[in-house]
């Protein structure tokens, strides 16, 4: 399984082959079983028709015999002879032969008075002795007017017996009976054209004693098995390989059993399954060829995509895939080509951004010539100012030294509190320069003082407010406020002359040419966006009455990033 999972091509091959084999085997089995069921159903219908035909012939025989009994019962000559006992043979036989003309070819008709046979259509003298089937006469006597169907005990055996039809037609101390005897041979002659050589037929009474056993049922084995099944409360055809069809003849106690061999022998079924296996083996060869071809067709685009990704990882950013297809693989190829183009463009943009940030930093630090030397010199000036009691010089030196100290730090980020201290130092210097013509008010929540921000982003904005906003006016005022609203917002508001719409649009569009003279604000905006993306940066607006509001939006974070751009 591991070998297959290591290759998409092999997976397609294995799946296609497995599905194909499954469908071939399943289809073959369904075909054989469907064919088997269809053949069995067709033969079962044929067997039922055969049984219906055979049963119909026997029913016709019995029907003719029963109709003859009805006519005998209406014959005055016969009734008088059986009632009085006087022999009037000519008239009796005349009526008897005329009435039984249609049934004498398959039966013997006898007339009894008491227990003695007085008249018979059988050749020879009729017997005056009590017949073996007296029990049938006795039952017919109890059920006067009803035809009794019984075995002939004198001819009964496991191989068959005569079928007796007995009806009492005269009452009295010596009742009269009509007895019709139908032998097994006569029954066979009537139905033999309806039984195939491989079929069997059994005619039994309600106790499963046979009147006749014909064809393949002649040995009595099937009847014996049926008896055993019924005696043990099983279905009558339990464990019998032959098809058994059992039905009752209408208005009689006689059952007909029709036996046919299995439609399909087990050997034929096994042969069908062997054919399926042979077809399955042939299908394996075909499936191997087809599956191999299909796996190549479907895995080729994946392989090309994989190779293109390898080339891209090795630095070939101009990698493209050309599949010339119209399916999902073509969509993957188009998506890959777009992705590589976008990644290439993103990398180029990142290089440009890094270059721009570096240029911005250089522009902000160009004025620092030997900053350590300047810092030491300013420290000396501060102490000279204090020694000569000139506090302004000490303030200027200390504030400028603080600014330089922050500027020469190699860190790219600092706490907001450090930025606040820098603008305080810067404003101390500018108030001395502009003779205290402005003041500044700073409001920052205590918890936000530890927020991490890019270094040197507030001083250029304060400088812009003092130089371009207040522009030397008296009673100038600058408000600095920081607050949290999901992100960190720092607002710088002055009451100067206000920023123009042109500068607002230029700031939004990074129009460097228009922002000449406001490069500090543009540089800060550029740095913020380089660090955090286009969703962050500077927004400028002109206040309704007077002045400008600069809003700086930054991500709120209290941890310094691992590295900058």
Coordinates of C-alpha atoms in Angstrom, one line a residue:
X1 CA 0.0 0.0 0.0
X2 CA 2.8 2.4 0.8
X3 CA 4.3 1.8 -2.7
X4 CA 0.9 2.8 -4.3
X5 CA 0.4 5.9 -2.0
X6 CA 3.8 7.3 -3.0
X7 CA 2.6 8.0 -6.6
X8 CA -0.6 9.7 -7.8
X9 CA -0.2 7.8 -11.1
X10 CA -0.1 4.4 -9.3
X11 CA -3.1 5.4 -7.2
X12 CA -5.1 6.2 -10.3
X13 CA -4.0 2.9 -11.9
X14 CA -4.9 0.9 -8.8
X15 CA -8.3 2.6 -8.4
X16 CA -9.2 2.2 -12.0
X17 CA -8.1 -1.4 -12.1
X18 CA -10.0 -2.3 -8.9
X19 CA -13.2 -0.6 -10.0
X20 CA -13.0 -2.3 -13.4
X21 CA -12.5 -5.7 -12.0
X22 CA -15.2 -5.2 -9.4
X23 CA -17.7 -4.2 -12.1
X24 CA -16.7 -7.1 -14.4
X25 CA -17.1 -9.7 -11.6
X26 CA -20.2 -8.1 -10.3
X27 CA -21.7 -7.7 -13.7
X28 CA -20.9 -11.3 -14.6
X29 CA -22.4 -12.6 -11.4
X30 CA -25.5 -10.5 -11.8
X31 CA -25.8 -11.7 -15.4
X32 CA -25.5 -15.3 -14.5
X33 CA -27.9 -15.1 -11.6
X34 CA -30.4 -13.0 -13.7
X35 CA -30.1 -15.6 -16.5
X36 CA -30.6 -18.4 -14.0
X37 CA -33.6 -16.7 -12.4
X38 CA -35.1 -16.0 -15.9
X39 CA -34.6 -19.5 -17.1
X40 CA -36.0 -21.0 -13.8
X41 CA -39.0 -18.7 -14.1
X42 CA -39.7 -19.6 -17.7
X43 CA -39.4 -23.3 -16.9
X44 CA -41.5 -22.9 -13.8
X45 CA -44.3 -21.4 -15.9
X46 CA -43.9 -24.2 -18.4
X47 CA -44.1 -26.8 -15.6
X48 CA -47.2 -25.1 -14.2
X49 CA -48.8 -25.3 -17.6
X50 CA -47.9 -29.0 -17.9
X51 CA -49.3 -29.7 -14.4
X52 CA -52.4 -27.7 -15.3
X53 CA -52.8 -29.8 -18.5
X54 CA -52.3 -33.1 -16.8
X55 CA -54.5 -32.2 -13.9
X56 CA -57.1 -31.0 -16.3
X57 CA -57.1 -34.3 -18.2
X58 CA -57.6 -36.3 -14.9
X59 CA -60.3 -33.8 -13.9
X60 CA -62.0 -34.4 -17.2
X61 CA -61.9 -38.1 -16.6
X62 CA -63.4 -37.8 -13.1
X63 CA -65.9 -35.3 -14.4
X64 CA -67.1 -37.7 -17.1
X65 CA -67.3 -40.5 -14.6
X66 CA -69.2 -38.4 -12.1
X67 CA -71.6 -37.3 -14.8
X68 CA -72.2 -40.9 -15.7
X69 CA -73.0 -41.7 -12.1
X70 CA -75.6 -38.9 -12.2
X71 CA -77.2 -40.5 -15.2
X72 CA -77.1 -44.0 -13.7
X73 CA -78.8 -42.6 -10.7
X74 CA -81.7 -41.4 -12.9
X75 CA -82.1 -44.7 -14.9
X76 CA -85.4 -46.3 -13.9
X77 CA -84.3 -49.8 -15.0
X78 CA -81.1 -49.7 -13.0
X79 CA -82.8 -48.2 -9.9
X80 CA -85.6 -50.8 -10.1
X81 CA -83.1 -53.7 -10.5
X82 CA -81.0 -52.5 -7.5
X83 CA -84.1 -51.8 -5.4
X84 CA -86.1 -55.1 -5.9
X85 CA -83.2 -57.3 -6.6
X86 CA -85.0 -58.7 -9.7
X87 CA -82.6 -59.3 -12.5
X88 CA -83.5 -57.6 -15.7
X89 CA -80.2 -57.8 -17.3
X90 CA -81.0 -56.7 -20.8
X91 CA -82.6 -53.4 -19.8
X92 CA -80.0 -52.7 -17.1
X93 CA -77.1 -53.4 -19.4
X94 CA -78.7 -51.5 -22.2
X95 CA -78.9 -48.4 -20.0
X96 CA -75.6 -49.0 -18.4
X97 CA -73.7 -49.3 -21.7
X98 CA -75.4 -46.4 -23.2
X99 CA -74.7 -44.1 -20.2
X100 CA -71.1 -45.2 -19.8
X101 CA -70.2 -45.1 -23.5
X102 CA -67.8 -42.1 -22.9
X103 CA -65.9 -43.6 -20.0
X104 CA -65.6 -47.4 -20.7
X105 CA -62.4 -46.9 -22.5
X106 CA -60.6 -45.9 -19.3
X107 CA -62.8 -47.4 -16.5
X108 CA -64.8 -50.4 -15.3
X109 CA -68.4 -49.6 -14.1
X110 CA -70.0 -51.8 -11.5
X111 CA -73.4 -51.9 -9.8
X112 CA -73.7 -53.3 -6.3
X113 CA -76.7 -54.4 -4.2
X114 CA -75.6 -54.8 -0.7
X115 CA -72.1 -56.1 -0.7
X116 CA -72.5 -58.0 -4.0
X117 CA -71.6 -56.9 -7.5
X118 CA -74.7 -57.5 -9.6
X119 CA -73.7 -55.8 -12.9
X120 CA -70.3 -54.9 -14.4
X121 CA -68.9 -53.6 -17.7
X122 CA -65.9 -55.8 -17.2
X123 CA -65.7 -58.8 -19.5
X124 CA -66.5 -62.2 -17.7
X125 CA -68.9 -63.1 -14.9
X126 CA -69.2 -60.6 -12.1
X127 CA -68.4 -61.7 -8.6
X128 CA -71.1 -62.2 -6.1
X129 CA -68.7 -62.2 -3.1
X130 CA -68.1 -59.2 -0.8
X131 CA -65.5 -57.0 -2.4
X132 CA -62.2 -55.9 -0.8
X133 CA -63.2 -52.4 -1.0
X134 CA -66.3 -52.8 1.2
X135 CA -65.0 -50.0 3.4
X136 CA -65.6 -47.6 0.4
X137 CA -69.1 -48.9 0.1
X138 CA -69.6 -48.4 3.8
X139 CA -68.4 -44.8 3.7
X140 CA -70.6 -44.1 0.6
X141 CA -73.5 -45.6 2.6
X142 CA -73.0 -43.1 5.4
X143 CA -72.7 -40.2 2.9
X144 CA -75.6 -41.0 0.6
X145 CA -75.6 -39.0 -2.7
X146 CA -71.9 -38.1 -2.4
X147 CA -69.2 -39.5 -4.6
X148 CA -66.5 -41.1 -2.5
X149 CA -62.9 -41.3 -3.9
X150 CA -60.9 -44.2 -2.5
X151 CA -58.1 -46.7 -3.1
X152 CA -58.9 -50.2 -4.1
X153 CA -57.4 -52.2 -1.2
X154 CA -57.2 -55.2 -3.3
X155 CA -54.8 -53.6 -5.7
X156 CA -53.0 -51.2 -3.3
X157 CA -49.2 -51.0 -3.1
X158 CA -46.4 -48.5 -2.9
X159 CA -46.4 -48.5 -6.7
X160 CA -50.0 -47.5 -7.1
X161 CA -53.6 -48.7 -6.9
X162 CA -57.0 -48.4 -8.6
X163 CA -58.9 -45.1 -8.2
X164 CA -62.4 -46.0 -7.0
X165 CA -65.4 -43.6 -7.4
X166 CA -68.3 -44.9 -5.2
X167 CA -71.8 -43.4 -4.7
X168 CA -74.9 -44.8 -3.0
X169 CA -77.9 -44.5 -5.3
X170 CA -80.5 -46.7 -3.7
X171 CA -81.3 -46.8 0.1
X172 CA -82.9 -49.7 2.0
X173 CA -81.8 -52.8 3.8
X174 CA -79.7 -53.7 0.8
X175 CA -78.5 -50.3 -0.6
X176 CA -77.4 -49.9 -4.2
X177 CA -74.1 -48.5 -5.2
X178 CA -72.3 -47.4 -8.4
X179 CA -68.6 -48.2 -8.4
X180 CA -66.2 -46.9 -11.1
X181 CA -62.7 -48.3 -11.1
X182 CA -59.9 -46.4 -13.0
X183 CA -56.6 -48.3 -13.1
X184 CA -53.2 -46.8 -13.1
X185 CA -52.6 -47.9 -16.7
X186 CA -55.7 -46.1 -17.9
X187 CA -54.7 -42.9 -16.1
X188 CA -51.2 -43.1 -17.6
X189 CA -52.8 -43.6 -21.1
X190 CA -54.9 -40.4 -20.6
X191 CA -52.0 -38.1 -19.5
X192 CA -48.9 -39.7 -21.1
X193 CA -48.8 -37.1 -23.9
X194 CA -48.5 -34.3 -21.2
X195 CA -45.6 -35.8 -19.3
X196 CA -42.0 -35.4 -20.5
X197 CA -39.5 -38.2 -20.3
X198 CA -37.7 -36.4 -17.4
X199 CA -40.8 -35.6 -15.5
X200 CA -42.8 -37.5 -13.0
X201 CA -46.5 -37.6 -11.8
X202 CA -48.2 -38.9 -8.7
X203 CA -51.9 -39.1 -7.9
X204 CA -52.6 -39.6 -4.2
X205 CA -55.4 -39.4 -1.7
X206 CA -55.4 -37.1 1.3
X207 CA -53.3 -39.6 3.2
X208 CA -50.7 -39.5 0.5
X209 CA -51.5 -43.1 -0.6
X210 CA -50.8 -43.4 -4.3
X211 CA -53.3 -44.1 -7.0
X212 CA -50.6 -44.0 -9.6
X213 CA -46.9 -43.1 -9.9
X214 CA -45.6 -42.3 -13.3
X215 CA -42.4 -41.3 -15.1
X216 CA -39.5 -40.5 -12.8
X217 CA -41.7 -40.8 -9.7
X218 CA -42.5 -44.5 -10.4
X219 CA -39.9 -45.7 -7.9
X220 CA -41.8 -44.0 -5.0
X221 CA -38.7 -42.2 -3.6
X222 CA -40.0 -38.7 -4.2
X223 CA -43.4 -39.6 -2.6
X224 CA -41.6 -41.2 0.4
X225 CA -39.5 -38.0 0.9
X226 CA -42.6 -35.8 0.7
X227 CA -44.3 -38.0 3.4
X228 CA -41.3 -37.8 5.6
X229 CA -41.1 -34.0 5.3
X230 CA -44.7 -33.5 6.2
X231 CA -44.5 -35.9 9.1
X232 CA -41.6 -33.9 10.5
X233 CA -43.5 -30.6 10.1
X234 CA -41.3 -29.5 7.3
X235 CA -42.1 -28.0 3.9
X236 CA -43.1 -30.8 1.6
X237 CA -40.3 -30.1 -0.9
X238 CA -37.6 -29.6 1.8
X239 CA -34.1 -30.9 0.7
X240 CA -35.6 -32.1 -2.6
X241 CA -33.5 -31.1 -5.6
X242 CA -36.4 -31.7 -8.0
X243 CA -39.2 -29.1 -8.6
X244 CA -42.4 -30.2 -6.9
X245 CA -45.8 -28.8 -7.8
X246 CA -48.7 -30.0 -5.7
X247 CA -52.4 -29.2 -6.3
X248 CA -55.8 -30.6 -5.3
X249 CA -58.3 -31.7 -7.9
X250 CA -61.5 -29.7 -7.5
X251 CA -64.3 -31.2 -5.4
X252 CA -62.3 -34.3 -4.6
X253 CA -59.9 -35.5 -1.9
X254 CA -57.3 -36.2 -4.6
X255 CA -53.9 -34.5 -4.9
X256 CA -51.8 -34.3 -8.0
X257 CA -48.0 -34.0 -7.7
X258 CA -46.0 -33.0 -10.7
X259 CA -42.2 -33.5 -10.5
X260 CA -39.6 -31.9 -12.8
X261 CA -35.8 -32.0 -12.6
X262 CA -33.8 -28.8 -11.8
X263 CA -33.7 -26.4 -14.8
X264 CA -30.0 -25.8 -14.3
X265 CA -27.7 -28.5 -12.9
X266 CA -25.0 -27.3 -10.5
X267 CA -22.4 -28.2 -13.1
X268 CA -24.0 -25.8 -15.5
X269 CA -24.0 -23.0 -12.9
X270 CA -20.4 -23.7 -12.0
X271 CA -19.6 -23.6 -15.7
X272 CA -21.2 -20.1 -15.9
X273 CA -19.0 -18.9 -13.0
X274 CA -15.9 -20.3 -14.7
X275 CA -16.8 -18.3 -17.7
X276 CA -17.1 -15.2 -15.5
X277 CA -13.6 -15.9 -14.0
X278 CA -12.2 -16.3 -17.5
X279 CA -13.8 -13.0 -18.6
X280 CA -12.4 -11.4 -15.4
X281 CA -8.9 -12.6 -16.3
X282 CA -9.2 -11.3 -19.8
X283 CA -10.6 -8.1 -18.4
X284 CA -7.5 -7.8 -16.2
X285 CA -5.3 -7.6 -19.3
X286 CA -7.6 -5.1 -20.9
X287 CA -7.9 -3.1 -17.7
X288 CA -4.1 -3.1 -17.3
X289 CA -3.7 -1.5 -20.7
X290 CA -6.5 1.0 -20.3
X291 CA -5.7 1.8 -16.6
X292 CA -2.1 2.4 -17.6
X293 CA -3.1 4.8 -20.3
X294 CA -5.6 6.6 -18.2
X295 CA -3.2 7.0 -15.3
X296 CA -0.6 8.6 -17.6
X297 CA -3.2 11.0 -19.1
X298 CA -4.5 12.1 -15.6
X299 CA -1.1 12.1 -13.9
X300 CA 0.8 14.0 -16.6
X301 CA -0.7 17.5 -15.6
X302 CA 0.1 16.8 -12.0
X303 CA 3.6 15.8 -12.9
X304 CA 4.1 19.0 -14.9
X305 CA 2.7 21.1 -12.1
X306 CA 5.1 19.4 -9.6
X307 CA 8.1 20.0 -11.9
X308 CA 7.1 23.6 -12.3
X309 CA 6.9 24.0 -8.5
X310 CA 10.4 22.5 -8.1
X311 CA 11.8 25.0 -10.6
X312 CA 10.0 27.8 -8.9
X313 CA 11.5 26.8 -5.5
X314 CA 14.9 26.8 -7.0
X315 CA 14.5 30.5 -8.0
X316 CA 13.1 30.3 -11.5
X317 CA 10.4 32.9 -11.0
X318 CA 9.5 33.0 -14.7
X319 CA 8.2 29.4 -14.6
X320 CA 4.9 28.9 -16.5
X321 CA 2.7 25.8 -17.3
X322 CA 1.1 25.3 -20.7
X323 CA -1.3 22.4 -20.6
X324 CA -3.7 23.3 -23.5
X325 CA -6.7 21.6 -21.7
X326 CA -10.2 22.7 -20.9
X327 CA -10.7 21.0 -17.6
X328 CA -9.8 21.6 -13.9
X329 CA -6.2 20.9 -14.6
X330 CA -6.1 23.9 -16.9
X331 CA -7.6 26.0 -14.1
X332 CA -4.9 24.7 -11.8
X333 CA -2.3 25.7 -14.4
X334 CA -3.8 29.2 -14.8
X335 CA -3.9 29.6 -11.1
X336 CA -0.3 28.5 -10.7
X337 CA 0.8 30.9 -13.4
X338 CA -1.1 33.8 -11.7
X339 CA 0.4 32.9 -8.4
X340 CA 4.0 32.8 -9.7
X341 CA 3.4 36.2 -11.4
X342 CA 2.0 37.7 -8.3
X343 CA 4.8 36.3 -6.1
X344 CA 7.4 37.6 -8.5
X345 CA 5.7 41.0 -8.5
X346 CA 5.4 40.9 -4.7
X347 CA 9.1 40.2 -4.3
X348 CA 9.9 43.0 -6.7
X349 CA 7.6 45.4 -4.8
X350 CA 9.3 44.3 -1.5
X351 CA 12.7 45.0 -2.9
X352 CA 11.5 48.5 -3.9
X353 CA 9.9 49.0 -0.5
X354 CA 13.1 48.1 1.3
X355 CA 15.0 50.4 -0.9
X356 CA 12.5 53.2 -0.3
X357 CA 12.6 52.7 3.5
X358 CA 16.4 52.8 3.5
X359 CA 16.3 56.0 1.4
X360 CA 13.8 57.4 3.9
X361 CA 16.0 56.5 6.8
X362 CA 19.0 58.0 5.1
X363 CA 17.0 61.2 4.4
X364 CA 16.0 61.5 8.1
X365 CA 19.6 60.9 9.3
X366 CA 21.5 62.9 6.7
X367 CA 22.0 65.8 9.1
X368 CA 23.7 63.6 11.7
X369 CA 27.4 64.1 11.0
X370 CA 29.5 62.2 13.5
X371 CA 26.5 62.1 16.1
X372 CA 28.7 60.9 18.9
X373 CA 31.0 63.8 18.6
X374 CA 28.0 66.2 18.4
X375 CA 26.5 64.6 21.5
X376 CA 29.7 65.0 23.5
X377 CA 30.0 68.6 22.3
X378 CA 26.4 69.4 23.4
X379 CA 27.1 67.9 26.8
X380 CA 30.1 70.2 27.2
X381 CA 27.9 73.3 26.1
X382 CA 25.3 72.4 28.7
X383 CA 27.8 72.4 31.5
X384 CA 29.3 75.7 30.3
X385 CA 25.8 77.2 30.2
X386 CA 25.1 76.2 33.7
X387 CA 28.5 77.4 34.9
X388 CA 27.9 80.8 33.4
X389 CA 24.3 80.9 34.6
X390 CA 22.6 80.8 31.1
X391 CA 19.7 78.3 31.6
X392 CA 18.5 78.5 28.0
X393 CA 21.8 77.2 26.7
X394 CA 21.6 74.3 29.2
X395 CA 18.0 73.5 28.2
X396 CA 18.9 73.6 24.5
X397 CA 21.9 71.4 25.0
X398 CA 20.1 68.8 27.2
X399 CA 17.1 68.6 24.9
X400 CA 19.1 68.3 21.7
X401 CA 21.3 65.7 23.4
X402 CA 18.2 63.7 24.3
X403 CA 17.0 63.8 20.7
X404 CA 20.5 62.7 19.4
X405 CA 20.6 59.9 21.9
X406 CA 17.3 58.5 20.6
X407 CA 18.4 59.1 17.0
X408 CA 21.7 57.2 17.2
X409 CA 20.1 54.1 18.7
X410 CA 20.2 51.1 16.4
X411 CA 16.8 49.9 17.5
X412 CA 14.0 50.4 15.0
X413 CA 11.2 50.4 17.6
X414 CA 10.8 52.0 21.0
X415 CA 8.1 52.5 23.7
X416 CA 5.5 55.2 23.2
X417 CA 6.8 56.9 26.4
X418 CA 10.2 57.4 24.7
X419 CA 8.6 59.0 21.6
X420 CA 6.6 61.3 24.0
X421 CA 9.9 62.3 25.7
X422 CA 11.5 63.0 22.4
X423 CA 8.7 65.4 21.4
X424 CA 8.9 67.1 24.8
X425 CA 12.7 67.7 24.2
X426 CA 12.0 68.9 20.7
X427 CA 9.3 71.3 21.9
X428 CA 11.6 72.7 24.6
X429 CA 14.1 73.6 21.9
X430 CA 11.4 75.1 19.6
X431 CA 9.8 77.2 22.4
X432 CA 13.2 78.9 23.1
X433 CA 13.6 79.4 19.3
X434 CA 10.1 80.9 18.9
X435 CA 10.1 82.8 22.1
X436 CA 7.3 80.7 23.8
X437 CA 4.8 81.5 21.1
X438 CA 3.1 78.1 21.5
X439 CA 2.5 75.4 24.1
X440 CA 1.9 71.7 23.9
X441 CA -0.4 69.4 26.0
X442 CA 0.1 65.7 26.0
X443 CA -2.7 63.2 27.2
X444 CA -1.8 59.5 27.1
X445 CA -3.4 56.7 29.1
X446 CA -0.9 55.2 31.5
X447 CA -1.3 51.7 30.0
X448 CA -0.4 52.9 26.5
X449 CA 3.0 54.3 27.5
X450 CA 4.5 50.9 27.1
X451 CA 3.0 50.3 23.6
X452 CA 5.7 49.6 21.0
X453 CA 5.9 52.0 18.0
X454 CA 8.4 52.7 15.2
X455 CA 11.1 55.1 16.3
X456 CA 11.1 58.8 15.2
X457 CA 7.5 58.9 13.9
X458 CA 6.1 61.7 16.2
X459 CA 8.8 64.4 16.1
X460 CA 8.4 65.0 12.3
X461 CA 4.7 65.5 12.8
X462 CA 5.2 68.0 15.7
X463 CA 7.7 69.8 13.6
X464 CA 5.2 70.0 10.7
X465 CA 2.6 71.5 13.1
X466 CA 5.1 74.1 14.5
X467 CA 6.7 75.1 11.2
X468 CA 3.8 74.9 8.7
X469 CA 0.8 75.0 10.9
X470 CA 1.5 77.6 13.6
X471 CA 4.1 79.4 11.4
X472 CA 5.2 81.7 14.2
X473 CA 1.7 82.8 15.3
X474 CA 1.2 83.9 18.9
X475 CA -0.8 81.7 21.3
X476 CA -0.2 78.6 19.3
X477 CA -1.4 75.4 20.9
X478 CA -0.7 71.7 20.1
X479 CA -2.7 68.8 21.6
X480 CA -1.2 65.3 21.6
X481 CA -3.6 62.5 22.5
X482 CA -3.2 58.7 22.4
X483 CA -6.1 56.2 22.8
X484 CA -7.0 52.6 22.1
X485 CA -9.8 51.5 19.8
X486 CA -8.8 48.0 18.7
X487 CA -5.7 49.6 17.3
X488 CA -3.5 52.4 18.7
X489 CA -4.5 55.9 17.6
X490 CA -2.3 59.0 18.2
X491 CA -3.8 62.4 17.4
X492 CA -1.8 65.6 16.9
X493 CA -4.0 68.7 16.7
X494 CA -2.9 72.4 16.3
X495 CA -4.8 75.7 16.0
X496 CA -2.7 76.9 13.0
X497 CA -3.8 77.9 9.6
X498 CA -4.8 74.3 8.5
X499 CA -3.6 72.0 5.9
X500 CA -4.7 72.4 2.3
X501 CA -6.9 69.9 0.3
X502 CA -4.0 69.6 -2.1
X503 CA -1.6 68.4 0.6
X504 CA -4.3 66.0 2.0
X505 CA -4.7 64.4 -1.5
X506 CA -0.9 64.3 -1.9
X507 CA -0.5 62.5 1.4
X508 CA -3.1 59.9 0.5
X509 CA -1.5 59.3 -2.9
X510 CA 2.1 59.4 -1.8
X511 CA 2.7 62.3 -4.1
X512 CA 6.3 63.2 -3.1
X513 CA 6.6 66.2 -5.5
X514 CA 3.5 67.9 -4.0
X515 CA 4.7 67.2 -0.5
X516 CA 8.1 69.0 -0.9
X517 CA 8.6 70.8 2.3
X518 CA 6.5 68.2 4.2
X519 CA 8.9 65.3 3.6
X520 CA 9.0 64.4 7.3
X521 CA 5.3 63.7 7.4
X522 CA 5.5 61.7 4.1
X523 CA 8.5 59.7 5.3
X524 CA 6.7 58.8 8.5
X525 CA 3.6 57.7 6.5
X526 CA 5.9 55.6 4.2
X527 CA 7.7 53.9 7.2
X528 CA 4.4 53.0 8.9
X529 CA 3.0 51.4 5.8
X530 CA 6.2 49.6 5.0
X531 CA 6.0 48.0 8.5
X532 CA 2.3 47.3 8.8
X533 CA 0.7 47.6 5.4
X534 CA -1.8 49.9 3.7
X535 CA -4.4 49.7 6.5
X536 CA -2.1 51.8 8.7
X537 CA -0.5 55.2 8.4
X538 CA -1.3 58.9 8.6
X539 CA -4.6 60.6 8.0
X540 CA -4.8 64.4 7.8
X541 CA -7.9 66.6 8.0
X542 CA -8.6 70.3 8.2
X543 CA -10.7 71.4 11.2
X544 CA -13.9 73.3 10.7
X545 CA -12.9 76.5 12.6
X546 CA -9.1 76.5 12.4
X547 CA -6.2 74.1 12.5
X548 CA -5.2 70.6 11.4
X549 CA -5.8 67.2 12.9
X550 CA -3.2 64.5 12.1
X551 CA -4.2 60.9 13.1
X552 CA -1.6 58.1 13.3
X553 CA -3.0 54.6 13.2
X554 CA -0.8 51.8 14.4
X555 CA -1.3 48.2 15.5
X556 CA -1.5 48.0 19.3
X557 CA 1.4 45.8 20.6
X558 CA 3.4 45.7 23.7
X559 CA 6.1 43.4 22.3
X560 CA 8.9 44.5 20.0
X561 CA 8.9 42.7 16.6
X562 CA 11.7 40.2 16.2
X563 CA 13.0 42.1 13.1
X564 CA 12.0 45.0 10.9
X565 CA 12.2 45.5 7.2

